[in-house]
């Protein structure tokens, strides 16, 4: 199916929605159909954000609004796609592959994922889940909340598939779940949606990984919702390696139960324009949130991270560290919001954003935003923007290390602590290999 | 090994070295002394290739080659080692990683095979013992949070691992207590050899009580004002640098008067 060929983004989707809606997963499930319709109305009312919206002040999506995007119902698994999957596979994980927004069991591993899981664990396709067990999935949608902007609303209306991970109390997934989203087609739009719920004391590591070809211009509009029960622990790593002409807009939000731990890593390497909103709400006593991020940009890439840590209950702890490495004419935005609500006494929040600019044309807008309404709290934040240290560079060269290697070594050293919290060794190794510059061979 | 002729160096357009001559042969240990601001550290930085130090006149030949044409890393690989007065902290880079990267860069340059992890560790452990250093320092970030004494010892440790042909020690004695000074001197003395030359840049004679130089040079106003044997250091300690500076200024005035007279 193709959306009105001459119509750009918003009117294009408006005219295509009625015909799209009947083919989307769960079209016959009344509550889901209602949910999609409401979300679409919201999208039609909001449109896409503009730089007049405070949250989008430094990130213009006019280039997205002008474009015509196709939504594909059918997918094709070519040898090329298989090669892409192999290249991006991460050792020691259970892999679910989505091609152009649709789950492909044949590329996933193990193919019979469910059989290897502990009792009380559900890991599978959200589209299949709404068809087969809509009632089990509905509570997760209820927790998903209202869409904050046009992109999230459009995803809620048009999502085609994604992961559904539901863990009963006490269930621990040993291996990380690797969700690999592969885009293959230019001028396409895909709308992955992931729903993750960890019951009391349950734990899992989820890697959400987006890749696409450098030559293709496409839109990935993604949403991930995570609900943590009492004492649950979810480690979520978002790895954005979209093609260099891609648009990527992501919205990740967690809702934390008492004494739960949420560990988020947001890593952005690809895309022409990318935006990730990462939010967590420490909704009950004693929650712990760790948010780390690393963005690496060059060329004319634009990379935007908006984070929100909402201390809504007492004795919550949050640690946030975002780092950026920007070369050539790359531009980054970091907006880190920390809210400590009146009831959230004895909250402890630390936020830091550090940026390394490798070129005079690189630019970053960094904005910490602290809103503190309680009095018995510990909160600190800081932001820095700097260049490679000339003394460090000279010191390394004076020890015989070539200039290029010395630069790469210092960049790696700068980025190291943003990756330090990644527990899965093969994933950490992969991320280190993505850092700029050839690695000195000494290690 | 090292020949410096008529070296003029400016930093931020300010002349610091003004016609320095120095020759150092293999096997020799030279001490360069002088008051603050005389250009001692400038000489050390120029030899190591630090940016911002502009040679406006003169030449430096090292092993028969034009040293100034080499990048800092090339000089290091050719066997020049500067022990920094202020060793740089590099968070995120492990000390042992730097040692191994530096040693292997040098070995590759010489066409030798790289050391594997086992041989490398055995080598480094031997040198650690010599410098009376804790093995734990290997796994910490380079100089990060090291005490002043630990930083200086770490410089000499690097030197011991890299085995340079020409070692330049820039104020390695400053900020060291007497025990640390003995350890550092011990490490340096252990490395004296007929194939290796050393230049000790120092303000005080104290270091020279423990490392006996073959030659002592006194820098004043950007040139070598006085050279002599090891006893010169003691003379200086007794008379102070004012003595040398006064003498150099008087000499300069005499020269100036002579040239003015010749022109008239």
XYZ file of C-alpha atoms in Angstrom, chain A residues 211-422:
212
model
C 19.865 -0.286 11.811
C 19.394 0.655 8.167
C 21.322 1.230 4.937
C 23.359 4.433 4.608
C 21.986 5.180 1.160
C 18.306 5.127 2.104
C 16.268 7.964 3.538
C 13.494 6.684 5.790
C 11.702 7.354 9.055
C 11.830 5.185 12.167
C 9.248 6.350 14.672
C 9.634 4.137 17.721
C 8.016 3.817 21.123
C 9.043 1.646 24.064
C 7.086 1.404 27.290
C 8.517 -0.290 30.359
C 6.704 -1.072 33.593
C 8.684 -2.264 36.595
C 7.010 -3.955 39.539
C 8.266 -3.893 43.097
C 11.968 -4.769 43.272
C 12.142 -5.447 39.521
C 15.189 -4.607 37.444
C 15.277 -3.755 33.754
C 18.424 -2.826 31.876
C 17.464 -1.234 28.569
C 20.067 -0.357 25.960
C 18.998 1.572 22.936
C 21.526 1.371 20.136
C 20.787 3.671 17.238
C 22.794 2.804 14.130
C 20.407 4.031 11.474
C 21.650 4.851 7.973
C 23.258 8.245 7.524
C 20.253 9.676 5.669
C 17.636 8.333 8.077
C 15.262 10.123 10.411
C 14.937 8.457 13.793
C 12.512 9.574 16.488
C 12.289 7.490 19.634
C 10.293 7.665 22.811
C 11.264 5.404 25.723
C 9.384 5.714 29.003
C 9.571 3.660 32.175
C 7.269 3.572 35.159
C 9.005 2.300 38.297
C 7.461 0.441 41.211
C 8.826 0.383 44.738
C 12.552 -0.418 45.127
C 12.859 -1.141 41.416
C 15.949 -0.424 39.349
C 15.936 0.947 35.819
C 19.219 1.099 33.928
C 19.089 2.897 30.599
C 21.786 3.360 28.011
C 21.000 5.472 24.964
C 23.685 5.248 22.297
C 23.374 7.176 19.077
C 25.716 6.765 16.140
C 23.673 6.957 12.936
C 20.923 8.936 11.277
C 20.786 12.303 9.605
C 18.428 13.565 12.270
C 17.764 11.615 15.415
C 15.865 12.354 18.526
C 15.483 10.159 21.585
C 13.301 10.946 24.551
C 14.187 8.781 27.555
C 11.998 9.181 30.612
C 11.462 7.384 33.867
C 9.101 8.009 36.719
C 10.228 6.901 40.151
C 6.643 6.334 41.186
C 7.120 4.597 44.545
C 9.599 4.632 47.408
C 13.226 3.584 47.081
C 13.589 3.486 43.291
C 16.923 3.590 41.565
C 17.423 4.983 38.056
C 20.645 5.055 36.093
C 20.605 6.834 32.745
C 23.697 6.864 30.609
C 24.092 8.045 27.072
C 26.660 8.470 24.370
C 26.200 10.264 21.080
C 28.803 10.292 18.365
C 28.250 12.545 15.379
C 30.083 13.717 12.284
C 29.235 15.175 8.896
C 26.035 17.172 9.281
C 24.348 14.801 11.723
C 21.878 16.218 14.204
C 21.440 14.229 17.413
C 18.973 15.217 20.121
C 18.468 13.601 23.523
C 15.732 14.683 25.871
C 15.699 12.900 29.209
C 13.293 13.187 32.094
C 13.782 11.701 35.551
C 10.703 12.226 37.659
C 11.227 11.638 41.387
C 7.608 11.254 42.454
C 8.159 9.312 45.703
C 10.617 9.445 48.635
C 14.118 8.003 48.820
C 14.719 7.665 45.106
C 18.208 7.738 43.664
C 19.051 8.763 40.130
C 22.383 8.969 38.338
C 22.618 10.408 34.876
C 25.684 10.681 32.663
C 25.473 11.662 28.995
C 28.518 12.149 26.846
C 28.909 13.448 23.328
C 31.698 13.294 20.760
C 31.077 15.592 17.814
C 33.220 16.050 14.733
C 32.933 18.098 11.531
C 29.643 20.013 11.419
C 27.675 17.669 13.684
C 25.226 19.171 16.094
C 23.831 17.745 19.300
C 21.156 18.710 21.749
C 20.997 17.489 25.325
C 18.102 18.444 27.518
C 18.061 16.738 30.894
C 15.064 17.335 33.048
C 15.029 16.233 36.680
C 11.862 16.694 38.682
C 11.693 16.188 42.446
C 8.064 16.374 43.503
C 6.934 17.689 46.912
C 6.498 14.189 48.353
C 9.836 12.923 47.070
C 11.820 13.757 50.210
C 15.350 12.373 50.558
C 15.734 12.065 46.824
C 19.292 11.940 45.561
C 19.891 13.017 41.967
C 23.088 13.602 40.032
C 23.227 14.682 36.419
C 26.177 15.286 34.170
C 26.521 16.047 30.464
C 29.987 16.261 28.966
C 30.811 17.030 25.369
C 33.941 16.696 23.317
C 34.056 18.830 20.184
C 36.623 17.647 17.657
C 36.040 20.414 15.146
C 35.356 24.117 15.194
C 32.130 23.590 13.263
C 30.680 21.069 15.716
C 28.101 22.404 18.100
C 26.121 21.322 21.138
C 23.207 22.841 22.999
C 23.136 21.459 26.511
C 20.454 22.330 28.984
C 19.973 20.857 32.436
C 16.521 21.523 33.766
C 16.048 20.933 37.489
C 12.640 21.335 39.060
C 12.870 20.704 42.773
C 9.765 20.979 44.923
C 10.939 19.023 47.997
C 13.365 20.458 50.575
C 15.244 17.444 51.938
C 17.035 16.416 48.748
C 20.514 16.057 47.288
C 20.691 17.259 43.704
C 23.627 18.257 41.572
C 24.184 18.774 37.892
C 26.892 19.907 35.561
C 27.598 20.347 31.883
C 30.869 20.785 30.052
C 31.931 21.380 26.467
C 35.589 21.005 25.578
C 38.201 19.915 23.068
C 40.825 17.201 23.200
C 43.426 18.179 25.763
C 46.622 19.354 24.012
C 48.810 18.373 26.973
C 47.404 14.835 27.031
C 47.823 14.525 23.279
C 51.431 15.670 23.454
C 52.200 13.390 26.386
C 51.010 10.349 24.445
C 52.924 11.384 21.333
C 56.042 11.952 23.421
C 55.732 8.286 24.356
C 55.810 7.223 20.709
C 52.081 6.916 20.041
C 51.078 8.288 16.630
C 48.865 11.355 16.653
C 45.842 9.585 15.169
C 46.128 6.733 17.653
C 46.590 9.180 20.509
C 43.429 11.049 19.489
C 41.463 7.803 19.225
C 42.770 6.697 22.601
C 41.689 9.949 24.252
C 38.264 9.816 22.609
C 37.806 6.263 23.855
C 38.965 7.289 27.303
C 36.456 10.140 27.278
C 33.583 7.879 26.262
C 34.569 4.987 28.522
C 32.501 5.823 31.577
C 29.305 6.250 29.559
C 29.672 2.591 28.546
C 31.000 1.301 31.867
C 27.543 0.284 33.125
C 26.905 -2.076 30.191
